[in-house]
Coordinates of C-alpha atoms in Angstrom, one line a residue:
M3 CA 0.0 0.0 0.0
T4 CA 2.6 2.6 1.0
N5 CA 6.3 2.4 1.5
D6 CA 5.9 2.8 5.3
P7 CA 4.9 -0.3 7.1
D8 CA 3.9 1.7 10.2
L9 CA 1.5 3.8 8.2
D10 CA 0.1 0.6 6.6
Q11 CA -0.5 -0.8 10.0
A12 CA -2.1 2.4 11.2
C13 CA -4.5 2.3 8.2
E14 CA -5.5 -1.2 9.1
D15 CA -5.8 -0.5 12.9
L16 CA -7.7 2.8 12.5
A17 CA -10.2 1.8 9.7
Y18 CA -13.1 1.3 12.1
P19 CA -12.2 4.2 14.4
A20 CA -12.2 6.5 11.4
V21 CA -15.8 5.4 10.5
R22 CA -16.8 5.8 14.2
L23 CA -15.3 9.3 14.3
R24 CA -17.4 10.4 11.4
Q25 CA -20.5 8.8 12.8
L26 CA -20.0 10.7 16.1
Q27 CA -19.5 13.9 14.2
E28 CA -22.8 13.3 12.4
Q29 CA -24.6 12.5 15.7
V30 CA -23.2 15.7 17.3
A31 CA -24.3 17.8 14.3
R32 CA -27.9 16.5 14.7
I33 CA -28.3 16.8 18.5
D34 CA -30.3 19.6 20.0
P35 CA -27.9 21.0 22.7
I36 CA -30.8 22.3 24.8
K37 CA -33.1 19.2 24.8
D38 CA -30.3 16.6 24.7
Y39 CA -27.7 18.2 26.9
S40 CA -26.5 14.9 28.6
T41 CA -26.3 13.2 25.2
I42 CA -24.2 15.9 23.6
V43 CA -21.9 16.0 26.6
A44 CA -21.4 12.2 26.3
R45 CA -20.8 12.5 22.5
R46 CA -18.4 15.3 23.0
S47 CA -16.3 13.1 25.3
D48 CA -16.5 10.2 22.8
L49 CA -15.5 12.5 20.0
A50 CA -12.5 13.8 21.9
D51 CA -11.4 10.3 22.7
A52 CA -11.7 9.2 19.0
E53 CA -9.8 12.3 17.8
E54 CA -7.1 11.8 20.4
E55 CA -6.5 8.3 19.1
F56 CA -5.6 9.8 15.7
R57 CA -3.5 12.6 17.2
L58 CA -1.4 10.1 19.2
R59 CA -0.8 7.8 16.3
G60 CA -0.2 10.6 13.8
E61 CA 2.3 12.1 16.3
R62 CA 4.0 8.7 16.7
L63 CA 4.3 8.5 12.9
A64 CA 5.7 12.1 12.9
M65 CA 3.3 13.1 10.2
H66 CA 3.5 16.8 11.3
P67 CA 5.1 18.6 14.3
T68 CA 1.6 19.8 15.4
R69 CA -0.4 17.1 17.1
H70 CA -3.7 18.2 15.8
I71 CA -2.5 18.4 12.2
A72 CA -0.7 15.1 12.5
G73 CA -4.0 13.5 13.6
R74 CA -6.0 15.0 10.8
A75 CA -3.3 14.0 8.3
L76 CA -3.5 10.4 9.5
L77 CA -7.3 10.5 9.4
T78 CA -7.1 11.7 5.8
V79 CA -4.9 8.8 4.7
V80 CA -7.0 6.3 6.6
E81 CA -10.2 7.6 5.0
E82 CA -8.7 7.6 1.5
V83 CA -7.6 4.0 2.0
G84 CA -11.1 3.1 3.1
R85 CA -12.7 4.9 0.1
W86 CA -10.4 3.1 -2.2
R87 CA -11.1 -0.3 -0.7
R88 CA -14.8 0.2 -0.8
A89 CA -14.7 1.2 -4.4
H90 CA -12.4 -1.6 -5.5
R91 CA -13.8 -4.6 -3.6
G92 CA -11.4 -4.6 -0.7
R93 CA -8.2 -4.3 -2.7
R94 CA -5.5 -2.2 -1.2
P95 CA -4.3 0.8 -3.2
T96 CA -0.7 1.1 -4.4
A97 CA 1.4 3.9 -3.1
A98 CA 0.8 5.9 -6.3
Q99 CA -2.9 5.4 -6.2
L100 CA -3.0 6.5 -2.5
A101 CA -0.9 9.5 -3.3
L102 CA -3.3 10.5 -6.1
A103 CA -6.3 10.1 -3.8
V104 CA -4.6 12.2 -1.1
R105 CA -3.6 14.8 -3.7
T106 CA -7.3 15.0 -4.7
A107 CA -8.3 15.5 -1.1
V108 CA -5.8 18.3 -0.8
E109 CA -7.3 20.0 -3.9
N110 CA -10.8 19.6 -2.4
A111 CA -9.7 21.0 0.9
A112 CA -8.0 24.0 -0.8
R113 CA -11.2 24.7 -2.7
D114 CA -13.3 24.4 0.5
L115 CA -10.9 26.8 2.2
T116 CA -11.3 29.3 -0.6
E117 CA -15.1 29.1 -0.4
A118 CA -15.0 29.5 3.3
E119 CA -12.8 32.5 3.1
A120 CA -15.1 34.1 0.5
E121 CA -18.2 33.4 2.7
Y122 CA -16.3 34.9 5.7
N123 CA -15.4 38.0 3.7
L124 CA -19.0 38.4 2.5
A125 CA -20.3 38.0 6.1
R126 CA -17.8 40.7 7.2
L127 CA -19.0 43.0 4.5
G128 CA -22.6 42.3 5.6
K129 CA -21.6 43.3 9.2
V130 CA -20.0 46.5 8.0
L131 CA -23.1 47.4 6.0
A132 CA -25.4 46.6 8.9
T133 CA -23.2 48.7 11.2
H134 CA -23.5 51.6 8.7
R135 CA -27.2 51.2 8.5
A136 CA -27.5 51.2 12.2
A137 CA -25.4 54.3 12.5
S138 CA -27.2 56.1 9.8
T139 CA -30.7 55.3 11.2
T140 CA -29.5 56.3 14.7
A141 CA -28.2 59.6 13.2
A142 CA -31.5 60.2 11.4
L143 CA -33.4 59.6 14.6
S144 CA -31.2 61.9 16.5
Y145 CA -31.6 64.6 13.9
M146 CA -35.4 64.2 13.9
E147 CA -35.6 64.4 17.7
A148 CA -33.3 67.4 17.8
S149 CA -35.4 69.3 15.3
R150 CA -38.7 69.0 17.1

Protein backbone atom coordinates (compact mmCIF):
# COMPACT_ATOMS: atom_id res chain seq x y z
CA MET A 1 0.00 0.00 0.00
CA THR A 2 2.60 2.58 1.05
CA ASN A 3 6.33 2.41 1.51
CA ASP A 4 5.87 2.83 5.27
CA PRO A 5 4.87 -0.33 7.15
CA ASP A 6 3.91 1.71 10.23
CA LEU A 7 1.48 3.79 8.15
CA ASP A 8 0.09 0.63 6.56
CA GLN A 9 -0.52 -0.85 10.02
CA ALA A 10 -2.11 2.39 11.22
CA CYS A 11 -4.48 2.32 8.23
CA GLU A 12 -5.52 -1.21 9.15
CA ASP A 13 -5.83 -0.49 12.87
CA LEU A 14 -7.74 2.77 12.47
CA ALA A 15 -10.17 1.85 9.70
CA TYR A 16 -13.07 1.31 12.10
CA PRO A 17 -12.17 4.23 14.43
CA ALA A 18 -12.23 6.54 11.36
CA VAL A 19 -15.77 5.44 10.52
CA ARG A 20 -16.78 5.76 14.17
CA LEU A 21 -15.31 9.28 14.35
CA ARG A 22 -17.38 10.43 11.38
CA GLN A 23 -20.50 8.80 12.84
CA LEU A 24 -19.95 10.65 16.11
CA GLN A 25 -19.51 13.93 14.23
CA GLU A 26 -22.79 13.35 12.39
CA GLN A 27 -24.56 12.54 15.67
CA VAL A 28 -23.25 15.70 17.32
CA ALA A 29 -24.34 17.77 14.32
CA ARG A 30 -27.93 16.49 14.69
CA ILE A 31 -28.26 16.78 18.48
CA ASP A 32 -30.28 19.62 19.98
CA PRO A 33 -27.94 21.00 22.68
CA ILE A 34 -30.85 22.28 24.78
CA LYS A 35 -33.10 19.20 24.77
CA ASP A 36 -30.32 16.58 24.66
CA TYR A 37 -27.70 18.16 26.92
CA SER A 38 -26.54 14.93 28.56
CA THR A 39 -26.29 13.19 25.18
CA ILE A 40 -24.22 15.95 23.62
CA VAL A 41 -21.87 16.00 26.61
CA ALA A 42 -21.36 12.24 26.28
CA ARG A 43 -20.84 12.46 22.52
CA ARG A 44 -18.36 15.31 22.97
CA SER A 45 -16.33 13.08 25.27
CA ASP A 46 -16.53 10.16 22.82
CA LEU A 47 -15.52 12.47 19.98
CA ALA A 48 -12.52 13.81 21.93
CA ASP A 49 -11.36 10.25 22.67
CA ALA A 50 -11.67 9.25 19.00
CA GLU A 51 -9.78 12.34 17.82
CA GLU A 52 -7.07 11.77 20.43
CA GLU A 53 -6.46 8.27 19.07
CA PHE A 54 -5.62 9.77 15.67
CA ARG A 55 -3.55 12.57 17.18
CA LEU A 56 -1.42 10.15 19.19
CA ARG A 57 -0.85 7.78 16.28
CA GLY A 58 -0.18 10.63 13.84
CA GLU A 59 2.30 12.13 16.28
CA ARG A 60 4.00 8.74 16.72
CA LEU A 61 4.32 8.50 12.93
CA ALA A 62 5.73 12.07 12.87
CA MET A 63 3.28 13.12 10.16
CA HIS A 64 3.49 16.77 11.32
CA PRO A 65 5.07 18.59 14.28
CA THR A 66 1.64 19.84 15.41
CA ARG A 67 -0.37 17.07 17.09
CA HIS A 68 -3.72 18.22 15.77
CA ILE A 69 -2.50 18.41 12.18
CA ALA A 70 -0.71 15.06 12.50
CA GLY A 71 -3.97 13.46 13.61
CA ARG A 72 -5.96 15.05 10.79
CA ALA A 73 -3.29 13.98 8.28
CA LEU A 74 -3.51 10.39 9.46
CA LEU A 75 -7.31 10.52 9.39
CA THR A 76 -7.14 11.73 5.78
CA VAL A 77 -4.91 8.83 4.75
CA VAL A 78 -7.02 6.26 6.60
CA GLU A 79 -10.23 7.60 5.03
CA GLU A 80 -8.73 7.61 1.54
CA VAL A 81 -7.60 4.00 1.96
CA GLY A 82 -11.11 3.14 3.13
CA ARG A 83 -12.71 4.87 0.12
CA TRP A 84 -10.36 3.08 -2.23
CA ARG A 85 -11.05 -0.31 -0.67
CA ARG A 86 -14.83 0.18 -0.80
CA ALA A 87 -14.66 1.23 -4.45
CA HIS A 88 -12.35 -1.62 -5.45
CA ARG A 89 -13.84 -4.57 -3.57
CA GLY A 90 -11.40 -4.61 -0.69
CA ARG A 91 -8.21 -4.32 -2.72
CA ARG A 92 -5.48 -2.21 -1.20
CA PRO A 93 -4.31 0.83 -3.17
CA THR A 94 -0.75 1.11 -4.36
CA ALA A 95 1.42 3.93 -3.06
CA ALA A 96 0.84 5.89 -6.29
CA GLN A 97 -2.92 5.38 -6.17
CA LEU A 98 -3.05 6.47 -2.53
CA ALA A 99 -0.89 9.51 -3.27
CA LEU A 100 -3.27 10.50 -6.08
CA ALA A 101 -6.28 10.10 -3.78
CA VAL A 102 -4.65 12.23 -1.08
CA ARG A 103 -3.63 14.83 -3.68
CA THR A 104 -7.29 15.03 -4.74
CA ALA A 105 -8.29 15.46 -1.09
CA VAL A 106 -5.75 18.31 -0.81
CA GLU A 107 -7.26 20.02 -3.85
CA ASN A 108 -10.78 19.62 -2.44
CA ALA A 109 -9.68 21.02 0.93
CA ALA A 110 -8.04 24.00 -0.78
CA ARG A 111 -11.24 24.69 -2.70
CA ASP A 112 -13.29 24.39 0.53
CA LEU A 113 -10.90 26.84 2.22
CA THR A 114 -11.29 29.34 -0.62
CA GLU A 115 -15.08 29.06 -0.44
CA ALA A 116 -15.03 29.49 3.34
CA GLU A 117 -12.80 32.55 3.07
CA ALA A 118 -15.14 34.06 0.47
CA GLU A 119 -18.18 33.41 2.68
CA TYR A 120 -16.33 34.87 5.67
CA ASN A 121 -15.44 38.04 3.75
CA LEU A 122 -19.02 38.42 2.52
CA ALA A 123 -20.26 38.02 6.10
CA ARG A 124 -17.78 40.67 7.25
CA LEU A 125 -19.04 42.97 4.49
CA GLY A 126 -22.61 42.32 5.65
CA LYS A 127 -21.57 43.26 9.19
CA VAL A 128 -19.99 46.51 8.00
CA LEU A 129 -23.07 47.40 5.95
CA ALA A 130 -25.36 46.59 8.89
CA THR A 131 -23.20 48.74 11.16
CA HIS A 132 -23.45 51.63 8.69
CA ARG A 133 -27.23 51.18 8.45
CA ALA A 134 -27.54 51.17 12.24
CA ALA A 135 -25.38 54.29 12.55
CA SER A 136 -27.22 56.12 9.78
CA THR A 137 -30.66 55.32 11.18
CA THR A 138 -29.52 56.35 14.65
CA ALA A 139 -28.20 59.62 13.20
CA ALA A 140 -31.50 60.19 11.38
CA LEU A 141 -33.44 59.58 14.57
CA SER A 142 -31.19 61.90 16.54
CA TYR A 143 -31.63 64.61 13.92
CA MET A 144 -35.40 64.19 13.90
CA GLU A 145 -35.61 64.37 17.69
CA ALA A 146 -33.32 67.41 17.84
CA SER A 147 -35.37 69.31 15.28
CA ARG A 148 -38.71 69.01 17.13
